[in-house]
Tab-separated table of C-alpha atoms in Angstrom:
chain	number	residue	atom	x	y	z
A	608	MET	CA	-33.486	2.802	3.702
A	609	LYS	CA	-31.133	1.509	1.081
A	610	ALA	CA	-28.909	3.248	-1.659
A	611	LEU	CA	-27.989	1.694	-5.007
A	612	VAL	CA	-24.256	2.278	-5.400
A	613	GLU	CA	-22.797	1.009	-8.599
A	614	GLY	CA	-25.467	-1.467	-8.915
A	615	VAL	CA	-25.013	-2.652	-5.211
A	616	GLU	CA	-27.684	-2.226	-2.630
A	617	VAL	CA	-26.130	-0.538	0.626
A	618	ASP	CA	-28.425	-0.157	3.731
A	619	VAL	CA	-27.813	3.433	4.943
A	620	ARG	CA	-28.998	2.590	8.559
A	621	HIS	CA	-26.827	1.574	11.688
A	622	TRP	CA	-26.362	-2.074	12.652
A	623	ILE	CA	-27.141	-2.445	16.313
A	624	ASP	CA	-27.782	-5.650	18.247
A	625	GLY	CA	-28.259	-7.677	14.961
A	626	LYS	CA	-30.961	-5.135	13.589
A	627	ARG	CA	-31.103	-2.083	11.293
A	628	VAL	CA	-31.681	1.080	13.342
A	629	GLY	CA	-32.397	4.522	11.715
A	630	SER	CA	-31.749	8.053	13.129
A	631	ALA	CA	-33.700	11.295	12.938
A	632	THR	CA	-30.961	13.132	11.294
A	633	THR	CA	-28.580	12.148	8.283
A	634	PHE	CA	-25.314	13.090	6.573
A	635	SER	CA	-24.524	12.787	3.099
A	636	SER	CA	-21.999	10.609	1.321
A	637	ILE	CA	-20.131	12.445	-1.344
A	638	SER	CA	-18.262	10.642	-3.956
A	639	PRO	CA	-14.609	12.189	-4.525
A	640	ILE	CA	-14.721	11.238	-8.152
A	641	ASP	CA	-17.319	13.564	-9.238
A	642	GLU	CA	-18.509	15.283	-6.080
A	643	GLN	CA	-21.840	13.942	-6.478
A	644	LYS	CA	-23.941	12.457	-3.528
A	645	ILE	CA	-24.230	8.975	-3.242
A	646	ALA	CA	-26.670	8.681	-0.378
A	647	ASP	CA	-28.084	10.083	2.734
A	648	ILE	CA	-26.569	8.068	5.949
A	649	ALA	CA	-28.140	7.693	9.171
A	650	ALA	CA	-26.260	9.824	11.561
A	651	GLY	CA	-25.823	8.491	14.987
A	652	GLY	CA	-24.801	10.148	18.258
A	653	GLU	CA	-25.075	9.730	22.121
A	654	SER	CA	-28.401	7.643	21.886
A	655	GLU	CA	-27.123	5.159	19.071
A	656	ILE	CA	-23.768	4.717	20.510
A	657	ASP	CA	-25.364	3.924	23.989
A	658	GLN	CA	-27.655	1.436	22.369
A	659	ALA	CA	-24.749	-0.282	20.488
A	660	VAL	CA	-22.465	-0.205	23.594
A	661	THR	CA	-25.333	-1.604	25.751
A	662	ALA	CA	-25.918	-4.490	23.110
A	663	ALA	CA	-22.233	-5.044	22.841
A	664	GLN	CA	-21.864	-5.437	26.736
A	665	ALA	CA	-24.890	-7.846	26.807
A	666	ALA	CA	-23.351	-10.032	24.042
A	667	PHE	CA	-19.970	-10.041	25.667
A	668	GLN	CA	-21.239	-12.320	28.360
A	669	SER	CA	-21.828	-15.201	26.035
A	670	TRP	CA	-19.060	-14.193	23.420
A	671	LYS	CA	-16.329	-14.427	25.841
A	672	LYS	CA	-17.256	-17.977	26.657
A	673	THR	CA	-17.258	-19.108	23.188
A	674	SER	CA	-14.471	-21.333	22.596
A	675	PRO	CA	-11.577	-20.000	20.484
A	676	ALA	CA	-12.323	-22.813	17.918
A	677	GLU	CA	-15.953	-21.593	17.471
A	678	ARG	CA	-14.835	-17.827	17.411
A	679	ALA	CA	-12.256	-18.913	14.699
A	680	ALA	CA	-15.024	-20.653	12.807
A	681	TYR	CA	-17.053	-17.515	12.417
A	682	LEU	CA	-14.206	-15.452	11.213
A	683	HIS	CA	-13.286	-17.879	8.675
A	684	LYS	CA	-17.012	-17.664	7.548
A	685	ILE	CA	-16.873	-14.037	7.355
A	686	ALA	CA	-13.805	-14.376	5.191
A	687	ASP	CA	-15.528	-16.871	2.863
A	688	ILE	CA	-18.331	-14.253	2.139
A	689	VAL	CA	-15.984	-11.465	1.677
A	690	GLU	CA	-14.046	-13.169	-0.738
A	691	ALA	CA	-17.257	-13.940	-2.614
A	692	ARG	CA	-18.234	-10.387	-2.624
A	693	VAL	CA	-14.887	-8.878	-3.673
A	694	GLU	CA	-16.242	-7.149	-6.595
A	695	ALA	CA	-19.311	-5.494	-4.899
A	696	LEU	CA	-17.135	-4.345	-1.883
A	697	ALA	CA	-14.421	-2.920	-4.375
A	698	VAL	CA	-16.901	-0.897	-6.539
A	699	VAL	CA	-18.723	0.481	-3.625
A	700	GLU	CA	-15.650	1.631	-1.790
A	701	THR	CA	-13.999	2.991	-4.989
A	702	ARG	CA	-17.059	5.165	-5.479
A	703	ASP	CA	-17.087	6.039	-1.629
A	704	ASN	CA	-13.476	7.090	-1.265
A	705	GLY	CA	-11.934	7.434	-4.637
A	706	SER	CA	-9.205	4.870	-4.444
A	707	LEU	CA	-8.193	2.951	-7.377
A	708	LEU	CA	-10.769	0.196	-8.484
A	709	ARG	CA	-7.871	-2.158	-9.530
A	710	SER	CA	-6.182	-1.935	-6.164
A	711	HIS	CA	-9.593	-2.740	-4.467
A	712	ARG	CA	-10.078	-5.598	-6.627
A	713	ARG	CA	-6.673	-7.167	-6.439
A	714	GLY	CA	-5.149	-6.271	-3.063
A	715	VAL	CA	-7.369	-4.386	-0.621
A	716	MET	CA	-10.588	-6.458	-0.498
A	717	PRO	CA	-8.618	-9.793	-0.434
A	718	ARG	CA	-6.654	-8.321	2.327
A	719	VAL	CA	-9.920	-7.816	4.291
A	720	ALA	CA	-10.677	-11.462	3.892
A	721	MET	CA	-7.084	-12.276	5.077
A	722	ASN	CA	-7.635	-10.115	8.080
A	723	PHE	CA	-10.199	-12.577	9.375
A	724	ARG	CA	-8.423	-15.554	8.311
A	725	PHE	CA	-5.064	-14.632	9.894
A	726	PHE	CA	-6.398	-13.663	13.476
A	727	ALA	CA	-8.770	-16.631	13.401
A	728	ASP	CA	-5.812	-18.805	12.797
A	729	TRP	CA	-3.521	-16.972	15.192
A	730	LEU	CA	-6.197	-17.311	17.834
A	731	THR	CA	-6.293	-21.113	17.687
A	732	GLN	CA	-2.489	-21.217	17.950
A	733	LEU	CA	-2.134	-18.487	20.618
A	734	ASP	CA	-0.055	-19.860	23.431
A	735	HIS	CA	2.554	-18.951	26.096
A	736	PRO	CA	4.402	-21.951	27.582
A	737	ASP	CA	4.011	-22.292	31.256
A	738	PHE	CA	7.271	-21.760	33.397
A	739	ASP	CA	8.528	-22.961	36.793
A	740	VAL	CA	9.219	-20.333	39.649
A	741	ARG	CA	10.721	-22.278	42.558
A	742	GLY	CA	8.481	-25.326	41.995
A	743	HIS	CA	5.306	-23.024	41.307
A	744	ARG	CA	3.852	-23.380	37.818
A	745	ASN	CA	3.138	-20.010	36.055
A	746	HIS	CA	0.153	-20.054	33.395
A	747	ILE	CA	-0.325	-17.095	31.110
A	748	SER	CA	-3.924	-16.566	29.736
A	749	TYR	CA	-5.670	-14.174	27.621
A	750	ASP	CA	-9.035	-13.060	28.928
A	751	PRO	CA	-11.312	-10.848	26.808
A	752	SER	CA	-11.395	-7.341	28.064
A	753	GLY	CA	-14.911	-6.422	27.011
A	754	VAL	CA	-16.408	-3.951	24.451
A	755	ALA	CA	-14.038	-2.665	22.012
A	756	GLY	CA	-14.821	0.718	20.321
A	757	ILE	CA	-13.096	1.087	16.808
A	758	ILE	CA	-12.627	4.269	14.839
A	759	THR	CA	-10.891	4.044	11.670
A	760	PRO	CA	-10.129	6.425	8.669
A	761	TRP	CA	-11.219	6.824	5.256
A	762	ASN	CA	-8.233	6.189	3.021
A	763	ALA	CA	-8.617	2.437	3.117
A	764	PRO	CA	-11.859	2.054	5.429
A	765	LEU	CA	-12.862	-1.428	5.117
A	766	MET	CA	-9.222	-2.749	5.287
A	767	LEU	CA	-8.055	-0.824	8.095
A	768	GLY	CA	-11.258	-1.138	9.828
A	769	THR	CA	-11.139	-5.038	9.696
A	770	TRP	CA	-7.568	-5.113	10.750
A	771	ARG	CA	-8.816	-4.046	14.162
A	772	ILE	CA	-12.258	-5.728	14.073
A	773	ALA	CA	-10.845	-9.170	13.430
A	774	PRO	CA	-8.494	-9.489	16.237
A	775	ALA	CA	-10.910	-7.797	18.704
A	776	LEU	CA	-13.593	-10.399	17.725
A	777	ALA	CA	-11.021	-13.288	17.696
A	778	ALA	CA	-10.018	-12.171	21.314
A	779	GLY	CA	-13.505	-12.455	22.695
A	780	CYS	CA	-14.271	-8.908	22.457
A	781	THR	CA	-17.480	-7.414	21.186
A	782	VAL	CA	-17.266	-4.567	18.865
A	783	VAL	CA	-18.744	-1.130	18.125
A	784	TYR	CA	-17.376	0.241	15.088
A	785	LYS	CA	-17.545	3.970	13.972
A	786	PRO	CA	-16.559	4.041	10.339
A	787	PRO	CA	-15.345	7.427	8.756
A	788	GLU	CA	-17.870	9.753	7.812
A	789	TRP	CA	-16.229	10.449	4.499
A	790	ALA	CA	-16.344	6.760	3.365
A	791	PRO	CA	-18.894	4.782	5.554
A	792	LEU	CA	-20.627	2.518	3.188
A	793	THR	CA	-18.464	-0.870	3.260
A	794	ALA	CA	-18.891	-0.971	6.817
A	795	SER	CA	-22.659	-1.454	6.388
A	796	LEU	CA	-22.034	-4.234	3.916
A	797	LEU	CA	-19.687	-5.749	6.415
A	798	ALA	CA	-22.643	-5.829	8.951
A	799	ASP	CA	-24.680	-7.801	6.327
A	800	ILE	CA	-21.713	-10.121	5.833
A	801	THR	CA	-21.422	-10.944	9.592
A	802	ALA	CA	-25.170	-11.480	9.931
A	803	GLU	CA	-24.911	-13.917	6.991
A	804	ALA	CA	-22.179	-15.615	8.679
A	805	GLY	CA	-24.481	-16.203	11.832
A	806	LEU	CA	-22.248	-13.884	14.193
A	807	PRO	CA	-24.593	-13.435	17.242
A	808	ALA	CA	-26.616	-10.388	17.725
A	809	GLY	CA	-24.675	-7.482	19.440
A	810	VAL	CA	-21.259	-9.012	18.953
A	811	PHE	CA	-20.595	-6.564	15.961
A	812	ASN	CA	-22.200	-3.214	15.749
A	813	VAL	CA	-22.046	-0.204	13.444
A	814	VAL	CA	-22.883	3.369	14.297
A	815	GLN	CA	-22.310	5.833	11.465
A	816	GLY	CA	-21.973	9.497	11.991
A	817	MET	CA	-19.655	12.627	12.571
A	818	GLY	CA	-16.621	12.150	14.839
A	819	ARG	CA	-17.757	15.095	16.944
A	820	GLU	CA	-20.931	13.382	17.754
A	821	ALA	CA	-20.675	9.548	17.349
A	822	GLY	CA	-16.939	9.203	17.805
A	823	ALA	CA	-16.969	11.471	21.003
A	824	ALA	CA	-19.834	9.660	22.479
A	825	LEU	CA	-18.053	6.185	21.891
A	826	SER	CA	-14.681	7.671	23.297
A	827	ARG	CA	-16.322	8.581	26.608
A	828	HIS	CA	-18.703	5.770	26.996
A	829	PRO	CA	-17.942	4.101	30.565
A	830	LYS	CA	-18.612	0.436	29.351
A	831	VAL	CA	-15.988	0.589	26.477
A	832	ARG	CA	-12.966	-1.236	27.674
A	833	ARG	CA	-10.585	-0.684	24.521
A	834	LEU	CA	-10.303	2.163	22.077
A	835	SER	CA	-8.449	1.656	18.674
A	836	PHE	CA	-8.157	4.793	16.535
A	837	THR	CA	-6.340	5.592	13.409
A	838	GLY	CA	-6.406	9.306	12.149
A	839	SER	CA	-4.919	12.599	13.089
A	840	VAL	CA	-2.971	13.767	16.033
A	841	PRO	CA	-5.569	16.431	17.163
A	842	THR	CA	-8.499	13.943	16.977
A	843	ALA	CA	-6.364	11.400	19.135
A	844	ARG	CA	-5.712	14.118	21.698
A	845	THR	CA	-9.604	14.587	21.955
A	846	ILE	CA	-10.063	10.887	22.212
A	847	ALA	CA	-7.545	10.375	24.746
A	848	ALA	CA	-9.090	13.256	26.941
A	849	ALA	CA	-12.517	11.754	26.615
A	850	ALA	CA	-11.357	8.198	27.558
A	851	ALA	CA	-9.090	9.249	30.405
A	852	PRO	CA	-11.712	9.240	33.167
A	853	ASN	CA	-12.517	5.621	32.303
A	854	LEU	CA	-8.938	4.514	32.189
A	855	VAL	CA	-9.375	2.903	28.801
A	856	PRO	CA	-6.379	1.318	27.156
A	857	LEU	CA	-5.797	2.936	23.778
A	858	SER	CA	-4.154	2.000	20.430
A	859	PHE	CA	-3.490	4.905	18.239
A	860	GLU	CA	-1.955	4.992	14.791
A	861	LEU	CA	-1.560	8.654	13.744
A	862	GLY	CA	0.291	9.005	10.430
A	863	GLY	CA	3.808	10.388	9.767
A	864	LYS	CA	6.289	12.530	7.917
A	865	SER	CA	8.517	9.556	6.859
A	866	PRO	CA	11.849	9.725	5.598
A	867	PHE	CA	12.976	8.055	2.175
A	868	ILE	CA	16.767	7.771	2.402
A	869	VAL	CA	18.716	7.302	-0.812
A	870	PHE	CA	22.220	6.542	-0.615
A	871	ALA	CA	24.713	6.677	-3.666
A	872	ASP	CA	25.430	2.855	-3.740
A	873	CYS	CA	21.723	2.010	-4.109
A	874	ASP	CA	20.134	0.230	-6.875
A	875	PHE	CA	19.435	3.473	-8.672
A	876	ASP	CA	16.360	2.466	-10.845
A	877	LEU	CA	14.921	0.602	-7.995
A	878	ALA	CA	15.170	3.745	-5.698
A	879	VAL	CA	13.643	6.064	-8.328
A	880	ASN	CA	10.577	3.684	-8.983
A	881	THR	CA	10.229	3.072	-5.361
A	882	ALA	CA	10.249	6.830	-4.643
A	883	ILE	CA	7.416	7.401	-7.163
A	884	GLY	CA	5.433	4.956	-5.386
A	885	GLN	CA	5.127	7.271	-2.496
A	886	TYR	CA	2.270	9.184	-4.732
A	887	ASP	CA	0.101	6.018	-4.194
A	888	ASN	CA	-3.518	6.551	-3.460
A	889	ALA	CA	-3.011	10.178	-4.322
A	890	GLY	CA	-0.611	10.655	-1.412
A	891	GLN	CA	-3.374	9.574	0.975
A	892	VAL	CA	-1.185	6.733	2.790
A	893	CYS	CA	0.207	7.236	6.247
A	894	LEU	CA	3.212	5.246	5.615
A	895	ALA	CA	4.446	7.357	2.618
A	896	GLY	CA	8.015	8.216	2.552
A	897	THR	CA	7.357	12.088	1.937
A	898	ARG	CA	10.777	13.489	2.669
A	899	ILE	CA	13.036	12.137	0.083
A	900	LEU	CA	16.676	12.519	1.327
A	901	VAL	CA	19.242	11.899	-1.522
A	902	GLU	CA	23.171	11.782	-1.219
A	903	GLU	CA	24.521	14.694	-2.637
A	904	SER	CA	26.682	12.783	-5.359
A	905	ILE	CA	23.530	11.452	-7.131
A	906	ARG	CA	21.237	14.442	-6.196
A	907	ASP	CA	20.868	15.806	-9.680
A	908	LYS	CA	20.579	12.592	-11.531
A	909	PHE	CA	18.031	11.308	-8.977
A	910	GLN	CA	15.995	14.444	-9.341
A	911	GLU	CA	15.989	14.473	-13.133
A	912	ALA	CA	15.034	10.759	-13.295
A	913	PHE	CA	12.198	11.253	-10.722
A	914	ILE	CA	10.708	14.138	-12.541
A	915	ALA	CA	10.708	12.093	-15.713
A	916	LYS	CA	9.003	9.277	-14.203
A	917	ALA	CA	6.217	11.479	-12.281
A	918	LYS	CA	5.305	13.061	-15.445
A	919	ASN	CA	4.111	9.549	-16.638
A	920	ILE	CA	1.839	9.198	-13.737
A	921	ARG	CA	-1.669	8.804	-15.067
A	922	GLN	CA	-4.216	10.658	-12.964
A	923	GLY	CA	-7.950	10.159	-13.649
A	924	ASP	CA	-11.128	8.320	-12.741
A	925	PRO	CA	-10.094	5.516	-10.234
A	926	ARG	CA	-12.707	3.294	-11.709
A	927	ASP	CA	-10.536	3.247	-15.064
A	928	GLU	CA	-7.903	0.526	-15.056
A	929	ALA	CA	-5.395	2.915	-16.876
A	930	SER	CA	-5.363	5.461	-13.667
A	931	ASP	CA	-2.519	5.389	-11.558
A	932	ILE	CA	-3.946	7.833	-8.811
A	933	GLY	CA	-7.434	9.374	-8.308
A	934	PRO	CA	-8.793	12.341	-6.391
A	935	GLN	CA	-8.460	13.737	-2.852
A	936	ILE	CA	-11.129	12.221	-0.689
A	937	SER	CA	-13.272	15.585	-0.093
A	938	ARG	CA	-13.493	19.224	-0.813
A	939	ALA	CA	-12.301	19.947	2.638
A	940	HIS	CA	-9.150	17.613	2.272
A	941	PHE	CA	-8.509	19.010	-1.289
A	942	GLU	CA	-8.550	22.418	0.247
A	943	ARG	CA	-6.109	21.507	3.094
A	944	VAL	CA	-3.680	19.951	0.640
A	945	SER	CA	-4.017	22.972	-1.537
A	946	GLY	CA	-3.406	25.159	1.451
A	947	PHE	CA	0.007	23.575	2.312
A	948	VAL	CA	1.164	23.986	-1.151
A	949	ASP	CA	0.008	27.515	-1.629
A	950	ARG	CA	1.526	28.569	1.438
A	951	ALA	CA	4.893	27.023	0.331
A	952	LYS	CA	4.786	28.868	-2.796
A	953	GLY	CA	3.838	32.000	-1.091
A	954	ALA	CA	6.934	31.563	1.004
A	955	GLY	CA	8.974	31.312	-2.073
A	956	MET	CA	9.287	27.721	-2.709
A	957	LYS	CA	8.876	26.493	-6.033
A	958	PRO	CA	7.355	23.064	-7.052
A	959	LEU	CA	9.486	21.193	-9.532
A	960	ILE	CA	6.260	19.486	-10.805
A	961	GLY	CA	2.668	19.857	-10.077
A	962	GLY	CA	1.750	22.575	-7.562
A	963	GLY	CA	-1.945	22.731	-7.956
A	964	PRO	CA	-5.133	21.123	-9.193
A	965	ASN	CA	-5.208	19.030	-12.414
A	966	GLU	CA	-6.981	21.398	-14.759
A	967	ASP	CA	-7.593	18.764	-17.202
A	968	LEU	CA	-9.715	16.823	-14.739
A	969	GLY	CA	-11.138	19.467	-12.321
A	970	GLY	CA	-12.951	18.581	-9.357
A	971	LEU	CA	-10.794	17.095	-6.391
A	972	TYR	CA	-7.794	15.878	-8.666
A	973	PHE	CA	-4.500	17.635	-7.410
A	974	ARG	CA	-1.426	17.043	-9.332
A	975	PRO	CA	1.609	14.949	-8.001
A	976	THR	CA	3.922	17.667	-6.450
A	977	LEU	CA	7.400	17.972	-5.646
A	978	PHE	CA	9.374	20.704	-3.690
A	979	ALA	CA	13.167	20.752	-3.804
A	980	ASP	CA	15.041	22.042	-0.639
A	981	PRO	CA	12.208	23.478	1.241
A	982	THR	CA	13.007	25.978	3.779
A	983	PRO	CA	14.287	24.357	6.773
A	984	GLY	CA	11.639	24.227	9.722
A	985	SER	CA	8.700	25.051	7.274
A	986	GLU	CA	5.327	23.349	7.728
A	987	ILE	CA	5.445	21.422	4.247
A	988	LEU	CA	8.554	19.773	5.742
A	989	ARG	CA	7.460	19.131	9.265
A	990	ASP	CA	3.737	18.633	9.078
A	991	GLU	CA	1.782	15.745	7.372
A	992	VAL	CA	-0.025	16.985	4.248
A	993	PHE	CA	-1.564	13.566	3.488
A	994	GLY	CA	-1.836	14.329	-0.355
A	995	PRO	CA	0.504	13.833	-3.377
A	996	VAL	CA	3.279	16.220	-2.163
A	997	LEU	CA	6.810	15.143	-1.600
A	998	CYS	CA	9.886	17.248	-0.607
A	999	LEU	CA	13.468	16.459	-1.829
A	1000	GLN	CA	16.418	17.220	0.092
A	1001	SER	CA	20.254	16.018	-0.127
A	1002	PHE	CA	22.816	14.989	2.571
A	1003	LYS	CA	26.648	14.675	2.573
A	1004	ASP	CA	27.146	11.614	4.614
A	1005	GLU	CA	25.460	8.731	6.646
A	1006	ALA	CA	25.539	10.673	9.907
A	1007	GLN	CA	23.781	13.778	8.222
A	1008	ALA	CA	21.055	11.575	6.599
A	1009	ILE	CA	20.203	10.060	10.006
A	1010	ALA	CA	19.976	13.282	11.641
A	1011	MET	CA	17.695	14.563	8.984
A	1012	ALA	CA	15.622	11.568	8.968
A	1013	ASN	CA	14.998	12.045	12.811
A	1014	ASP	CA	14.358	15.563	12.507
A	1015	THR	CA	10.653	15.225	12.954
A	1016	GLU	CA	8.154	14.633	15.792
A	1017	TYR	CA	6.588	11.696	13.975
A	1018	GLY	CA	8.227	8.237	13.844
A	1019	LEU	CA	5.919	5.767	11.968
A	1020	ALA	CA	7.979	4.539	8.950
A	1021	ALA	CA	11.246	4.934	6.928
A	1022	VAL	CA	12.520	3.621	3.709
A	1023	VAL	CA	16.495	2.982	3.292
A	1024	MET	CA	17.837	2.582	-0.100
A	1025	THR	CA	21.476	1.216	0.040
A	1026	GLY	CA	23.566	-1.612	-1.548
A	1027	ASP	CA	25.487	-1.978	1.610
A	1028	PRO	CA	24.089	-4.640	4.059
A	1029	ALA	CA	26.178	-3.131	7.168
A	1030	ARG	CA	24.872	0.421	6.380
A	1031	ALA	CA	21.434	-0.849	6.105
A	1032	GLU	CA	21.696	-2.425	9.564
A	1033	ARG	CA	23.345	0.876	10.941
A	1034	VAL	CA	20.892	3.236	9.442
A	1035	THR	CA	17.785	1.156	10.405
A	1036	GLY	CA	18.994	0.753	14.012
A	1037	ALA	CA	19.467	4.649	14.222
A	1038	VAL	CA	16.317	5.858	12.567
A	1039	ASN	CA	13.372	6.680	14.792
A	1040	ALA	CA	10.590	4.491	13.447
A	1041	GLY	CA	8.077	1.769	14.199
A	1042	LEU	CA	8.793	0.310	10.821
A	1043	VAL	CA	11.778	0.359	8.449
A	1044	TRP	CA	11.836	-0.949	4.917
A	1045	ASN	CA	15.438	-1.650	3.283
A	1046	ASN	CA	15.332	-1.449	-0.616
A	1047	CYS	CA	11.487	-2.065	-0.655
A	1048	PHE	CA	8.333	-0.555	0.554
A	1049	PHE	CA	4.756	-1.708	1.616
A	1050	VAL	CA	5.930	-5.355	2.244
A	1051	ARG	CA	3.690	-6.191	5.084
A	1052	ASP	CA	2.776	-9.339	7.039
A	1053	LEU	CA	-0.021	-9.562	9.856
A	1054	ARG	CA	2.573	-11.268	11.846
A	1055	GLN	CA	4.604	-7.908	12.292
A	1056	ALA	CA	4.411	-5.509	15.077
A	1057	PHE	CA	2.843	-2.356	13.650
A	1058	GLY	CA	2.689	1.185	15.278
A	1059	GLY	CA	4.590	4.278	15.513
A	1060	ASN	CA	6.737	6.340	17.821
A	1061	GLY	CA	6.293	9.973	18.997
A	1062	LYS	CA	3.354	11.856	17.398
A	1063	SER	CA	2.947	8.688	15.077
A	1064	GLY	CA	0.890	6.825	17.779
A	1065	ILE	CA	0.622	4.723	21.003
A	1066	GLY	CA	1.175	0.861	21.138
A	1067	ARG	CA	1.519	-1.920	18.476
A	1068	GLU	CA	-0.929	-4.293	16.927
A	1069	GLY	CA	-0.498	-7.263	14.706
A	1070	GLY	CA	0.099	-10.956	15.568
A	1071	THR	CA	0.124	-11.543	19.213
A	1072	TRP	CA	0.426	-7.760	19.995
A	1073	SER	CA	-3.163	-7.259	18.781
A	1074	PHE	CA	-4.284	-9.968	21.433
A	1075	ASP	CA	-1.982	-8.117	24.064
A	1076	PHE	CA	-4.249	-5.169	23.408
A	1077	TYR	CA	-7.579	-6.603	23.202
A	1078	CYS	CA	-7.223	-8.993	26.102
A	1079	ASP	CA	-6.467	-8.742	29.776
A	1080	VAL	CA	-3.316	-10.748	29.960
A	1081	LYS	CA	-3.677	-12.903	33.159
A	1082	ASN	CA	-0.857	-14.805	35.039
A	1083	SER	CA	-1.905	-17.829	37.177
A	1084	VAL	CA	0.438	-19.213	39.760
A	1085	TYR	CA	-0.033	-22.914	40.992
A	1086	ALA	CA	1.562	-24.405	43.916
A	1087	PRO	CA	2.887	-27.847	43.683
A	1088	HIS	CA	0.283	-30.425	44.121
A	1089	GLY	CA	-0.342	-31.450	47.654
A	1090	TRP	CA	1.425	-28.094	49.031
A	1091	SER	CA	-0.171	-24.950	50.476
A	1092	GLN	CA	0.262	-21.592	48.993
A	1093	VAL	CA	2.972	-20.636	51.281
A	1094	GLY	CA	4.934	-23.824	50.657
A	1095	GLY	CA	4.007	-25.831	53.514
A	1096	LYS	CA	2.507	-29.410	53.337
A	1097	VAL	CA	-1.183	-29.621	53.603
């Protein structure tokens, strides 16, 4: 019933209604570090999802009546325990998804605790001032919507999961969480943490399994009142179709093909170093600026400096502090990334660096790759690869840079590197993206609205936007004291 992962015991069963629940079938969790099996995980489906949703619906009746202060106290307790277990969470997730251990220790797992603390505090401050309409007082309130189904990806499973779980719980919803099948283990550890924090049974549930089984069952369940999903466009379409008969509000974050725009007046070294950062997490970052657009006058200089820097990237075992990037998540994903690159090469495009597996490491390690001037309209330029593959193009002027940046069906993020504040404002306003960084990258705050345009998603989360999603926002109108609803004296 438990697996020992890097010295940490992890229960491989589901967490439903405050109890561990097994399944008749299992699936294997394979480490991308060496493609060795870590554990056999209980595989849930229609039955387990129904048990979890039923438990969550029953728990909702009391959880929604729990005061904001009490809900916040639970979330702070969860954060306390996460902080005490950062090392255990970090080593398990690194083994499970292949991301850098140093990043998990220093940033990702502390952010998990921060997710709970932030939304706990935001809940207690959540307020909309009353306003007057012809002498009638209008009051805005946030009513918990019910059971929230949350499905998140494998590239930062616990952090991205809790970014949705924390506001849902804070809002007074109960949760059924379907973690990614390629990296499910820290979700089980989170279930243990919520139990230790005293969260009532049924308020938080975890059902592991395949997307086509557990995910599909959760998406179409009639008692689910909110669905939050992070992942691919095809899967989002499937979820939306399954949820449509129940008219369930959706929040989708679906990745991107973001532009990284470099003007000649930029801080050159900053631009090069920030561009190199787009290889972070072996390219498995939805926000990465994978289309590097450089002004013609500095194109050659930028390309030369970028290649020199990229050759110093240290690829290796993510548990090694010296490693800068690790492997792709799975054999299937590795082959997907390889397929993009091989097809581009087959069409005559030559990578300036990389272009294939890291022969020194073998396994799932793919070399950081850069294509220069890919064929316009080619898939390597238009589709999300989600691997360490970047494309470099040049532009003549600001207008062309904006046109090239917007030549995509996605609209998640963008990076603008310029020394001209007025240009930064103009380009930011013109680029189609939910988030634009100027002379920086990955500066994030939970107060920010986060989400994408076009194929990059539906809706926004963060700060009050999260409560707008997980709650039914109610407006109550009160006639003046002593007056009837139609304005006449009683």
